[in-house]
Short mmCIF file of C-alpha atoms in Angstrom, two decimals:
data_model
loop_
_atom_site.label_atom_id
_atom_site.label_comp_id
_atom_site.label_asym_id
_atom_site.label_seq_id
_atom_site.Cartn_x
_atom_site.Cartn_y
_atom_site.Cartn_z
CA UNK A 17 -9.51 6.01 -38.43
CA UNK A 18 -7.24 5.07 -35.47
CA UNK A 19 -7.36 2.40 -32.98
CA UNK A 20 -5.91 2.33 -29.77
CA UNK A 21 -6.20 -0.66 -27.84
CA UNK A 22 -5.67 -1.23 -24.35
CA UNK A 23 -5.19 -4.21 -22.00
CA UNK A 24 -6.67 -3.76 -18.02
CA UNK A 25 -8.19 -5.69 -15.95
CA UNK A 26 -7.17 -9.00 -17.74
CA UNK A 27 -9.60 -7.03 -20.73
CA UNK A 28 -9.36 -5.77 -23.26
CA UNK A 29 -11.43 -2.45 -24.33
CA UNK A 30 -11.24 -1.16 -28.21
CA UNK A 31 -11.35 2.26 -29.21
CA UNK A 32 -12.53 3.82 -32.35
CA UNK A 33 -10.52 7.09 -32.69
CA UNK A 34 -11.75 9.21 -35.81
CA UNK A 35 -10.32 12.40 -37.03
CA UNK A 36 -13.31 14.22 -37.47
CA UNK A 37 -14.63 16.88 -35.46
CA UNK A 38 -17.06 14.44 -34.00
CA UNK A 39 -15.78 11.46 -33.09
CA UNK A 40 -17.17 8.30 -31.70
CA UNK A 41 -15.81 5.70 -28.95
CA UNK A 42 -16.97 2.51 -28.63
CA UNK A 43 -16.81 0.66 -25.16
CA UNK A 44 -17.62 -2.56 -23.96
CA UNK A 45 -19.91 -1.08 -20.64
CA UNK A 46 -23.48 1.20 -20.64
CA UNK A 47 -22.73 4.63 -20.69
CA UNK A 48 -24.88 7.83 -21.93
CA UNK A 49 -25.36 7.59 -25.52
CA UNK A 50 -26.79 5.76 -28.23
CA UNK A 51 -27.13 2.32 -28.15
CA UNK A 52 -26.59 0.08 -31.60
CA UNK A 53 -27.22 -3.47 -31.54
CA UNK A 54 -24.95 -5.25 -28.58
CA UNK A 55 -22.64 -2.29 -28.64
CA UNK A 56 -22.62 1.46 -27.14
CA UNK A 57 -21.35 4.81 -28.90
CA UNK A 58 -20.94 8.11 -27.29
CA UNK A 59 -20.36 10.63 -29.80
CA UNK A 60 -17.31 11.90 -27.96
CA UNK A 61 -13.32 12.49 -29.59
CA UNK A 62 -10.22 11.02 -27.24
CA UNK A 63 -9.79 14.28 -25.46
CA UNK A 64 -13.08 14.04 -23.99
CA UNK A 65 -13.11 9.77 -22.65
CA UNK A 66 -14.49 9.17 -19.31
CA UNK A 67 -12.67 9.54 -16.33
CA UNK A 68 -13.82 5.59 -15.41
CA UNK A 69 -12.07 5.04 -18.83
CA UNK A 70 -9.14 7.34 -17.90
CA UNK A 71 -8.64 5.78 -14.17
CA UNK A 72 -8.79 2.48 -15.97
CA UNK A 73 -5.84 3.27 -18.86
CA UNK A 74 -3.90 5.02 -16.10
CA UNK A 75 -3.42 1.41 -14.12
CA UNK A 76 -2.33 0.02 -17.52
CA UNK A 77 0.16 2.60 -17.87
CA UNK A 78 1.46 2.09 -14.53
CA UNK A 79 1.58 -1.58 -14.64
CA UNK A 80 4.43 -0.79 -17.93
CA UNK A 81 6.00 2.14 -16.44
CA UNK A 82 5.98 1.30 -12.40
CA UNK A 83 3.63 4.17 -11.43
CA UNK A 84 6.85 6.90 -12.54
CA UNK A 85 6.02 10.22 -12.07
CA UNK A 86 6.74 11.43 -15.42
CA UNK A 87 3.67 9.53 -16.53
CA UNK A 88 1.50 11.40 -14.56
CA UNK A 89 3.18 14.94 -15.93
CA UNK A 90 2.56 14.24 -19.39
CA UNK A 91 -1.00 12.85 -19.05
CA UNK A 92 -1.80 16.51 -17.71
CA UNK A 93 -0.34 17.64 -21.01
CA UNK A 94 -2.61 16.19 -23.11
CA UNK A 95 -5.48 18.91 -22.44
CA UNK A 96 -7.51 20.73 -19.37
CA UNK A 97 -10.22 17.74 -19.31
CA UNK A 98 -7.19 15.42 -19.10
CA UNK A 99 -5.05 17.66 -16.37
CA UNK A 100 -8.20 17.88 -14.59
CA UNK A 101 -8.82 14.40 -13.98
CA UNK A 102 -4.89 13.88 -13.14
CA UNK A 103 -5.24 16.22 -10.60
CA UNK A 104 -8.26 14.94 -8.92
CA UNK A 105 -6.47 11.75 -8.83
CA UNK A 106 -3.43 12.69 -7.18
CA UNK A 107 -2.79 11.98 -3.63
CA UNK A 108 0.51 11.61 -2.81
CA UNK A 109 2.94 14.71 -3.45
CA UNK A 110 6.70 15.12 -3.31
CA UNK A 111 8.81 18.48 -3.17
CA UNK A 112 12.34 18.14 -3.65
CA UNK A 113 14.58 20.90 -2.99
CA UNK A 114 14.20 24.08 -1.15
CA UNK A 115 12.25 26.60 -3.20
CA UNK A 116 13.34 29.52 -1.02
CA UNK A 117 16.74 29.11 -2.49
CA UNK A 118 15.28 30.27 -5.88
CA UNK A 119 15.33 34.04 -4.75
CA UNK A 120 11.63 34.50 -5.01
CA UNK A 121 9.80 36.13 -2.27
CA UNK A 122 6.68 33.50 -0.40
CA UNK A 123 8.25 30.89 -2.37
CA UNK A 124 7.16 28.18 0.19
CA UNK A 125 3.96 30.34 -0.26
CA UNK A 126 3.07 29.67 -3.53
CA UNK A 127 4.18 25.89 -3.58
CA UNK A 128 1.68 25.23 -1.14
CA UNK A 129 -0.63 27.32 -3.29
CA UNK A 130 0.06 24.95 -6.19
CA UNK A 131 -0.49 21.96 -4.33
CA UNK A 132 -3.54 23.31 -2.81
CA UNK A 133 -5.01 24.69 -5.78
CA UNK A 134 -3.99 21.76 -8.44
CA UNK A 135 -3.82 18.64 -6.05
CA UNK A 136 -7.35 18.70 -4.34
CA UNK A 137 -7.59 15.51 -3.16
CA UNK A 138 -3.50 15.16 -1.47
CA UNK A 139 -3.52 13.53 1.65
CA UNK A 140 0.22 12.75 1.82
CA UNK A 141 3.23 15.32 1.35
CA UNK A 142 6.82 14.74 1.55
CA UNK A 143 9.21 17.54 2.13
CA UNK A 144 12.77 16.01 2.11
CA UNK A 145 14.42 20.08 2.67
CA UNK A 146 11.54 22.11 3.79
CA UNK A 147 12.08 25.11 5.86
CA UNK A 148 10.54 26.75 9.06
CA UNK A 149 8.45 29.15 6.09
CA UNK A 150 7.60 25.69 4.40
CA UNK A 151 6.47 24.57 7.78
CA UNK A 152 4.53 27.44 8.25
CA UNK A 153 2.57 26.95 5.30
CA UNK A 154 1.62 23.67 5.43
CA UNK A 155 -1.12 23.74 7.21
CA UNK A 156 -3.50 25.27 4.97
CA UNK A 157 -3.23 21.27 2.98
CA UNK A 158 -6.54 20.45 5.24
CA UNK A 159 -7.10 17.34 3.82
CA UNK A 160 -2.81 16.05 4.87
CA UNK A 161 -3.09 12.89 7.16
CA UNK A 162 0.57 11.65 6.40
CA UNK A 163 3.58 14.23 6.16
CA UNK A 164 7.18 13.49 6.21
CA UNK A 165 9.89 15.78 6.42
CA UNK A 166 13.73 16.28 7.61
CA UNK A 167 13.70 19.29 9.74
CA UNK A 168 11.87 20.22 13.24
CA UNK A 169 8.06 20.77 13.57
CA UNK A 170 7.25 23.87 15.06
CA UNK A 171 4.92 26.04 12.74
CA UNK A 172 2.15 23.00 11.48
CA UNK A 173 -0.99 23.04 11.65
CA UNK A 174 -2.82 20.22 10.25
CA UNK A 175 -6.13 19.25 11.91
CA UNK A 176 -6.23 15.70 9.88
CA UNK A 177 -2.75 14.67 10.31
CA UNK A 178 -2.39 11.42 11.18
CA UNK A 179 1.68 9.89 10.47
CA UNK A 180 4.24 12.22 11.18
CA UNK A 181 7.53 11.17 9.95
CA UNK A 182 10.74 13.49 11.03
CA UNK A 183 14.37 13.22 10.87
CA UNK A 184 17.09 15.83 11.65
CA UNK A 185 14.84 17.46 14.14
CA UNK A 186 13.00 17.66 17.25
CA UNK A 187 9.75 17.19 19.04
CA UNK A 188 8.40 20.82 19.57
CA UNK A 189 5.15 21.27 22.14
CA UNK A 190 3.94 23.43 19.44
CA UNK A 191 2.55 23.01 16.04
CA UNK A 192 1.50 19.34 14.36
CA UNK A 193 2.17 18.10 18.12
CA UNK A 194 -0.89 20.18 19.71
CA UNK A 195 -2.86 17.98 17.26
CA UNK A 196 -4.47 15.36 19.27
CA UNK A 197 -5.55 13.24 16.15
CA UNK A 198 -1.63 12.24 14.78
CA UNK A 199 -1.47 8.37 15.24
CA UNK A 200 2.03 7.79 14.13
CA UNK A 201 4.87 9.31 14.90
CA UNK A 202 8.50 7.86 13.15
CA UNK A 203 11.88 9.45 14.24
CA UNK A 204 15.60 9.04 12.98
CA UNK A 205 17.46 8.34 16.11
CA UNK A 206 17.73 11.85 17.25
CA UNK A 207 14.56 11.92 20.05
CA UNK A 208 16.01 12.96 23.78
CA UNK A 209 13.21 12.19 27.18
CA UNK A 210 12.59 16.14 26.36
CA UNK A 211 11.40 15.18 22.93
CA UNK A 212 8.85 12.38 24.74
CA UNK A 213 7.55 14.89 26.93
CA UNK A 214 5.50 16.65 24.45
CA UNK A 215 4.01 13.41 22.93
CA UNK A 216 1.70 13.16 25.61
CA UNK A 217 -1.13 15.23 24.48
CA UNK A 218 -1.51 12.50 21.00
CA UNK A 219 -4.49 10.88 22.33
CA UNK A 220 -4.92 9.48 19.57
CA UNK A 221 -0.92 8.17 19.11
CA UNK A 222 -1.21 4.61 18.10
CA UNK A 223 2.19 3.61 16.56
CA UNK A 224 5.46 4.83 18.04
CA UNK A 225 8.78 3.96 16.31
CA UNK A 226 12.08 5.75 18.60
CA UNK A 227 14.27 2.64 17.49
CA UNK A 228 17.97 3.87 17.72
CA UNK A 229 17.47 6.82 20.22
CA UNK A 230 20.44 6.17 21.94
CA UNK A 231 19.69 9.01 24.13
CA UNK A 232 16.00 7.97 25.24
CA UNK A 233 16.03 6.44 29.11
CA UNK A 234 13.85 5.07 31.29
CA UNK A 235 12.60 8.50 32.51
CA UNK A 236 11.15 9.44 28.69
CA UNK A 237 9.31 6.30 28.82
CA UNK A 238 7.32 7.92 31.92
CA UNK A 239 6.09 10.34 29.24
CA UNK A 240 5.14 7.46 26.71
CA UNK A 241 3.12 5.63 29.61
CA UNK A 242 0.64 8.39 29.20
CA UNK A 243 -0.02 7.36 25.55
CA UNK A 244 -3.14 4.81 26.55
CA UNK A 245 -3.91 4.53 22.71
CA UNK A 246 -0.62 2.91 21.76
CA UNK A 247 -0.57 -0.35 19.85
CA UNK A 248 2.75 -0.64 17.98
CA UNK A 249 6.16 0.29 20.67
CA UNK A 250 9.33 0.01 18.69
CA UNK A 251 11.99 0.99 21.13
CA UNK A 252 14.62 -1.03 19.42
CA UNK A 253 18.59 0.08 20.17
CA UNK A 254 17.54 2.63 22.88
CA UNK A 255 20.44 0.75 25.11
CA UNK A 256 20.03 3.47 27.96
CA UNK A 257 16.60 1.34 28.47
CA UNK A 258 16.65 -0.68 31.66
CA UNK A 259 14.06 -2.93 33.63
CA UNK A 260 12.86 0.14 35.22
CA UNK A 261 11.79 1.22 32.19
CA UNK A 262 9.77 -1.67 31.34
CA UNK A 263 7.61 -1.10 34.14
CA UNK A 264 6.34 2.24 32.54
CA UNK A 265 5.98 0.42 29.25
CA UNK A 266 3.72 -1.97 31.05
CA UNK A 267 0.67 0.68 31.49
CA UNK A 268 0.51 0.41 27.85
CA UNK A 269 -2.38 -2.45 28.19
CA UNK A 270 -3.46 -2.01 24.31
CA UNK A 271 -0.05 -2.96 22.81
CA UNK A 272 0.02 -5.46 20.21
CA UNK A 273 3.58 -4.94 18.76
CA UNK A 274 6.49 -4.22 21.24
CA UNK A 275 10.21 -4.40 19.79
CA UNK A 276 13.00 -4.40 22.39
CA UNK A 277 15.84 -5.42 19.89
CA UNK A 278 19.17 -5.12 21.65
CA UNK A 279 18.16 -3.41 24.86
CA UNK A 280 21.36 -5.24 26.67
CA UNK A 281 20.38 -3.61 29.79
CA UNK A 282 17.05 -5.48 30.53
CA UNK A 283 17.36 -8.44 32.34
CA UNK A 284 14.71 -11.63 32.80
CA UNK A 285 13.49 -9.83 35.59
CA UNK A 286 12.35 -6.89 33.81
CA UNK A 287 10.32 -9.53 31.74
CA UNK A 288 7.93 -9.94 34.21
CA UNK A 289 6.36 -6.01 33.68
CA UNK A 290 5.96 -7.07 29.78
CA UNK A 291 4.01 -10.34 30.93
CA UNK A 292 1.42 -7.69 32.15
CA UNK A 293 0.92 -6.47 28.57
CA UNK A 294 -2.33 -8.79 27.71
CA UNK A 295 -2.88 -7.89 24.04
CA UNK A 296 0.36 -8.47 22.90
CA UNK A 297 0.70 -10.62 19.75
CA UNK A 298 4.50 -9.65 18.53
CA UNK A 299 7.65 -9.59 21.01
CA UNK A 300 10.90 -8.67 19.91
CA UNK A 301 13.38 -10.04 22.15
CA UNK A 302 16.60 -10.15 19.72
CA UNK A 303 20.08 -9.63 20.88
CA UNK A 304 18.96 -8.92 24.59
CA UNK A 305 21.86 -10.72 26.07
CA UNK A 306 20.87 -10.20 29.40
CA UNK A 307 18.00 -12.07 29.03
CA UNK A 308 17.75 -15.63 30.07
CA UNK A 309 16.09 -18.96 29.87
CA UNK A 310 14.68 -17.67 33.51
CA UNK A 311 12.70 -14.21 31.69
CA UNK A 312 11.14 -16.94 29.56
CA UNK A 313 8.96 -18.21 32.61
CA UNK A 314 7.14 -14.58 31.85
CA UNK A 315 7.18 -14.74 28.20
CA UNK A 316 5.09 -17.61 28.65
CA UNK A 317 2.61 -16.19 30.61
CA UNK A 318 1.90 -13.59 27.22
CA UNK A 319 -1.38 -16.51 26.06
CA UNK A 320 -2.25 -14.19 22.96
CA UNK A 321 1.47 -14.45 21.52
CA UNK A 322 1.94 -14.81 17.86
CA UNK A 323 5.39 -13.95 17.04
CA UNK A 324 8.59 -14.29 19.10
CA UNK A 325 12.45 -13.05 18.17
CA UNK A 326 14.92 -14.42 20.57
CA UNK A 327 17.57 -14.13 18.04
CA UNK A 328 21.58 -14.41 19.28
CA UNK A 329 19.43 -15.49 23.11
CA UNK A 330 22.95 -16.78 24.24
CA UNK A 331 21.96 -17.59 27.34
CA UNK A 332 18.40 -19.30 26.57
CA UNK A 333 18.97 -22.78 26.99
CA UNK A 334 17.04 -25.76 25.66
CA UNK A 335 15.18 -26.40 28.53
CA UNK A 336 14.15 -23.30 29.09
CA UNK A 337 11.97 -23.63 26.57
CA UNK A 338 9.12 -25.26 27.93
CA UNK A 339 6.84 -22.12 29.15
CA UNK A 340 7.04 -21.24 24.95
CA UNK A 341 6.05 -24.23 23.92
CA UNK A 342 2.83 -23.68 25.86
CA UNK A 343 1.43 -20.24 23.50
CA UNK A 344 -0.74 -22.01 21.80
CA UNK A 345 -1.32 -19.31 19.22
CA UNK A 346 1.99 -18.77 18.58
CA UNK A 347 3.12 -18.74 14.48
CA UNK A 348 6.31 -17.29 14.35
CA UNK A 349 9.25 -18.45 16.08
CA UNK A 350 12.60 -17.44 15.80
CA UNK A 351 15.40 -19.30 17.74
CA UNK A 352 18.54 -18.24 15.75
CA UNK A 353 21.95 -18.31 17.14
CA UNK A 354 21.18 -19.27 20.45
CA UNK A 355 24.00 -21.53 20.57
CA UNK A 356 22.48 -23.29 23.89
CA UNK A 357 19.46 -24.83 22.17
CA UNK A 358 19.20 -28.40 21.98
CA UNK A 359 17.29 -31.74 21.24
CA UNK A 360 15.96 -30.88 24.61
CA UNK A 361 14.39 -27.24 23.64
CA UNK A 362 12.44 -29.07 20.75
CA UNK A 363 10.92 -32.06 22.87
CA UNK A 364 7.68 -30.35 23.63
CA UNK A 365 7.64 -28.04 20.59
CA UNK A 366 5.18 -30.48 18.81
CA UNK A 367 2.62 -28.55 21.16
CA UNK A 368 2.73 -25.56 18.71
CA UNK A 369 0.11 -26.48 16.06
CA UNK A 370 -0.23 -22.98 14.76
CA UNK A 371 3.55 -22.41 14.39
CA UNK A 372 4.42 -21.33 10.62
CA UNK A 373 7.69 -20.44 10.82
CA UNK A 374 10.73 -21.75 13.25
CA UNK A 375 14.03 -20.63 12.68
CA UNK A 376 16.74 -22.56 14.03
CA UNK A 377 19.86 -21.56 12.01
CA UNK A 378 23.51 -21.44 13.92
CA UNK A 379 21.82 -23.83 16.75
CA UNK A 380 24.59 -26.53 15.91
CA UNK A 381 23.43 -28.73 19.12
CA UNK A 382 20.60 -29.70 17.05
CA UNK A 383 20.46 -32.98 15.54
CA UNK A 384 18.61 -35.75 13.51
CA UNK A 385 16.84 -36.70 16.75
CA UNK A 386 15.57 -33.43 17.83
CA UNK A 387 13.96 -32.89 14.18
CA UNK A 388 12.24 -35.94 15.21
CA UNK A 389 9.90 -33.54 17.32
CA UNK A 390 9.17 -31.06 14.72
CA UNK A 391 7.43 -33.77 12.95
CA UNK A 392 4.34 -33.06 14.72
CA UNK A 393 4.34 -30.01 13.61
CA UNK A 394 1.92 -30.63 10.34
CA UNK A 395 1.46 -27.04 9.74
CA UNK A 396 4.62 -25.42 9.68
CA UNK A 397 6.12 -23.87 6.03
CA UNK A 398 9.28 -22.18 7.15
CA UNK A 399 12.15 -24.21 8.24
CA UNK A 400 15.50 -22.79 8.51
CA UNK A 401 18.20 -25.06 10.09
CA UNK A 402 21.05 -23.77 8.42
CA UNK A 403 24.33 -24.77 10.06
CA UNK A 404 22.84 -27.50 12.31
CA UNK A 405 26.09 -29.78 10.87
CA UNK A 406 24.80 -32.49 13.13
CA UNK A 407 21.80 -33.15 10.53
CA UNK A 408 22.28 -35.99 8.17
CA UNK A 409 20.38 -37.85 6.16
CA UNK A 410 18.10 -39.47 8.83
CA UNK A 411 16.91 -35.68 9.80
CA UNK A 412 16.41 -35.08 6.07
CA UNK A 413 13.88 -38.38 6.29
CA UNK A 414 11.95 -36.48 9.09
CA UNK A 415 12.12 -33.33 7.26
CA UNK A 416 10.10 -35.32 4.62
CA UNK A 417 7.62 -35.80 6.58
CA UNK A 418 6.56 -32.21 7.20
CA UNK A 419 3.66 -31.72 4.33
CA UNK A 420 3.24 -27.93 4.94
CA UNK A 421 6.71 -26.81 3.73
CA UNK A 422 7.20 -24.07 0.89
CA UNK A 423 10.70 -22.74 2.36
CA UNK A 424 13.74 -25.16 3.78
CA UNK A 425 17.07 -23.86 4.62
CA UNK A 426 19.41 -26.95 4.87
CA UNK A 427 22.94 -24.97 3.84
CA UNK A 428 25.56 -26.04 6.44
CA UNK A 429 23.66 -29.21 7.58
CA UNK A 430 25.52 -33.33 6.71
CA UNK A 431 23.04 -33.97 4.22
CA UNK A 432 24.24 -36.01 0.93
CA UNK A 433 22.19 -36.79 -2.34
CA UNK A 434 20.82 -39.79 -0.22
CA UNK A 435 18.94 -37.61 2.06
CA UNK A 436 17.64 -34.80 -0.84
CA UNK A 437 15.79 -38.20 -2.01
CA UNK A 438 13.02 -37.25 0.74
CA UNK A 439 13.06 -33.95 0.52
CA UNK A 440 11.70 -34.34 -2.85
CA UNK A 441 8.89 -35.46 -1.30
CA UNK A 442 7.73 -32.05 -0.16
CA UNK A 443 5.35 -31.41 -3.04
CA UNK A 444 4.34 -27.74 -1.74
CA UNK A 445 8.23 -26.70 -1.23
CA UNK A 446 8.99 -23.67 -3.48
CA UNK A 447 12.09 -22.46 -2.20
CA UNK A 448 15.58 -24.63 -0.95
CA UNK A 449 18.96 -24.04 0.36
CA UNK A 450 21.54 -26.28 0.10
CA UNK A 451 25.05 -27.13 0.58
CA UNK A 452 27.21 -26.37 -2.15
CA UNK A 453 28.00 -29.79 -4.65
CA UNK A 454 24.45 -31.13 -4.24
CA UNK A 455 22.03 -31.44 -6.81
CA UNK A 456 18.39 -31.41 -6.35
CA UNK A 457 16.21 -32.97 -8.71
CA UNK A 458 13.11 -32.27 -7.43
CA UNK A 459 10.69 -29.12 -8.78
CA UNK A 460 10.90 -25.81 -6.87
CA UNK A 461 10.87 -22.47 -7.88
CA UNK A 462 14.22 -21.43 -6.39
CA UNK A 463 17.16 -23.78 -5.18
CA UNK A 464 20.11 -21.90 -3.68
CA UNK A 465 23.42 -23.81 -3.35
CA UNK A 466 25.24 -22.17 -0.28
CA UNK A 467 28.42 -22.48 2.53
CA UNK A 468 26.70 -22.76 5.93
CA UNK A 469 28.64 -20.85 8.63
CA UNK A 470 31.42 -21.47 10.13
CA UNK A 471 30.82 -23.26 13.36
#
């Protein structure tokens, strides 16, 4: 007799294996068969274990090998009961190569045919080469509601689709595009306005990503208006993007998510379309160096604000922060490298008693008074004030003070083994930065001893 024994679920299940034509398993749940005593047999050999049992080992195996494909190849090996559960449970399918190359007539054909036919239950294909034959063939996967390829859309026809990820190609009015159900739609950089007009029909279009379409202008963001659906905007890098622009984005009254990363051409007055956007929770105002402490006035005006970049804001100043410091809801706040925030900026910032995170790394007009602020802030668990060289000690006693920390960037900052004597205090902090030839005696998980920038 063998015994195979396997650990899931923090469990572990025992298997009696015997050689003989008619074996027995024993298992720790009710199943059909015979029970004896506390325990249950089904008179059943390891070829034959239930597919609970199966899905159960599988997750094991996974857990030791990191879900590798080859895993799932030689499990269909073992035997048809075996390759037929395998294939029930796959739903994710990759195709690498081009199988047209092979010389074989339908070629495309008969992949599909294998997927179709082996794979019942595939929802989500990736084609990294797949040809306009491929394309063509896709569509009999009826179940597909995420599909990624590399090459242009013209021939698919999936009536589930629901993600569409392309690169290397265009937007074609034909095809997966006629297919009003698609909710996301992910490009490499490539989109033109022509590509945006055919997005128009998606109804149902909920997440947009055209970040690094250098070629996208205000005029294609006409055609996005039209998607009333949207909730997630990422338009970052599309620098031919101007306040004009903004005003079409501003129909979009469902948006939750808008990214505007490095759109240098929008200005603070352009700000005041995006103030019309209700619903939105996440703003992405990084590297817009047009923008100014002025556009801010708008920003404050967004009430339902969770999560603000103003990253490299070189002209936000630190009284121009006051209309931020009045989003109550706001969690996330991210204030690096604008070089014009001071003690002033952080006077009213107590007011933000949801804020989690505040980043204030490269603001080097910070100092030990200014942290006096952010002790009000009892729930916050992200600091980062790395290169603020006007922090000493005394900030580090203020620091000390903030209960909710678990992460505490303090690399660049005037602090000496004096001042790490509070920080020690922080009994929930789990990860630290600090200036190099410190040592910190207190327990975290992590402690990283760094240069701060050059300032």
């Amino acid at each position: 007799m063998k015994w195979l024994l396997i650990a899931v679920c923090g469990d572990c299940s025992r298997f009696a294996l015997e050689q003989s034509s008619a074996r027995r398993m024993d298992i720790d749940g009710p199943e059909s068969g015979e029970n004896v005593g506390q325990r249950w047999f089904i008179h059943s050999d390891w070829g034959h274990l239930p597919c609970r049992v199966l899905d159960r080992m599988k997750g094991a195996m996974d857990s030791i090998t990191h879900g590798q494909a080859t895993t799932v190849q030689r499990l269909r090996l073992v035997n048809r009961h075996w390759c037929k559960w395998v294939s029930e449970m796959v739903t994710s399918v990759t195709v690498f190569g081009d199988p047209s190359q092979s010389g074989m007539p339908s070629s495309w054909d008969l992949v599909v045919d294998a997927i179709a036919n082996k794979f019942t239950r595939v929802c989500s294909l990736s084609c990294p080469e797949i040809t306009d034959e491929g394309m063509s063939q896709v569509g009999r996967l009826t179940n597909l509601q995420q599909f990624n390829v590399l090459s242009c859309l013209r021939h698919v026809q999936c009536d589930h689709l629901q993600h569409l990820g392309m690169r290397m190609g265009g937007l074609e009015p034909k095809g997966v595009l006629a297919r009003p159900i698609v909710r996301q739609v992910v490009h490499d950089g490539r989109i033109t306005d022509s590509g945006l007009m055919h997005l128009g029909r998606l109804a149902c279009l909920t997440r947009l990503d055209i970040s690094g379409c250098s070629e996208v202008t205000d005029n294609g963001l006409m055609d996005v208006a039209h998607l009333s659906s949207l909730t997630h905007l990422d338009l970052s890098d599309c620098q031919k993007i101007t306040d004009s622009g903004l005003r079409h984005v501003s129909r979009l009254t469902r948006l939750t998510y808008l990214d505007l990363l490095k759109l240098i051409r929008i200005t603070s007055e352009g700000l005041e379309h995006v103030c019309e956007l209700h619903a939105l929770q996440d703003l992405g105002l990084a590297c817009c160096s047009s923008v100014t402490s002025d556009g801010l006035k708008h920003v404050g005006k967004l009430t339902g604000l969770q999560r603000l970049g103003l990253y490299y804001g070189s002209d936000i100043t630190g009284g121009g922060l006051e209309p931020i410091t009045k989003l109550a809801c706001l969690s996330h706040l991210d204030l690096g490298c604008c070089c014009l925030v001071s003690d002033q900026g952080l006077q009213q910032m107590g007011n933000l008693e949801c804020l989690l995170r505040l980043d204030l790394a490269g603001c080097s007009l910070i100092t030990d008074k200014g942290l006096e602020h952010l002790c009000q802030l009892t729930n916050l668990q992200h600091l980062n004030i790395m290169g603020c060289h006007s922090v000493t000690d005394k900030g580090a006693e203020r620091i000390g003070k903030m209960p909710s920390l678990t992460h505490l960037c303090l690399a660049g900052c005037s602090i000496t083994g004096s001042g790490l004597a509070h920080i020690e205090k922080l009994t929930k902090l789990a990860h630290l930065e600090l200036p190099k030839g410190l040592d910190f005696a207190g327990q975290v998980e992590t402690v990283a001893y760094v240069e701060g920038p050059a300032l």
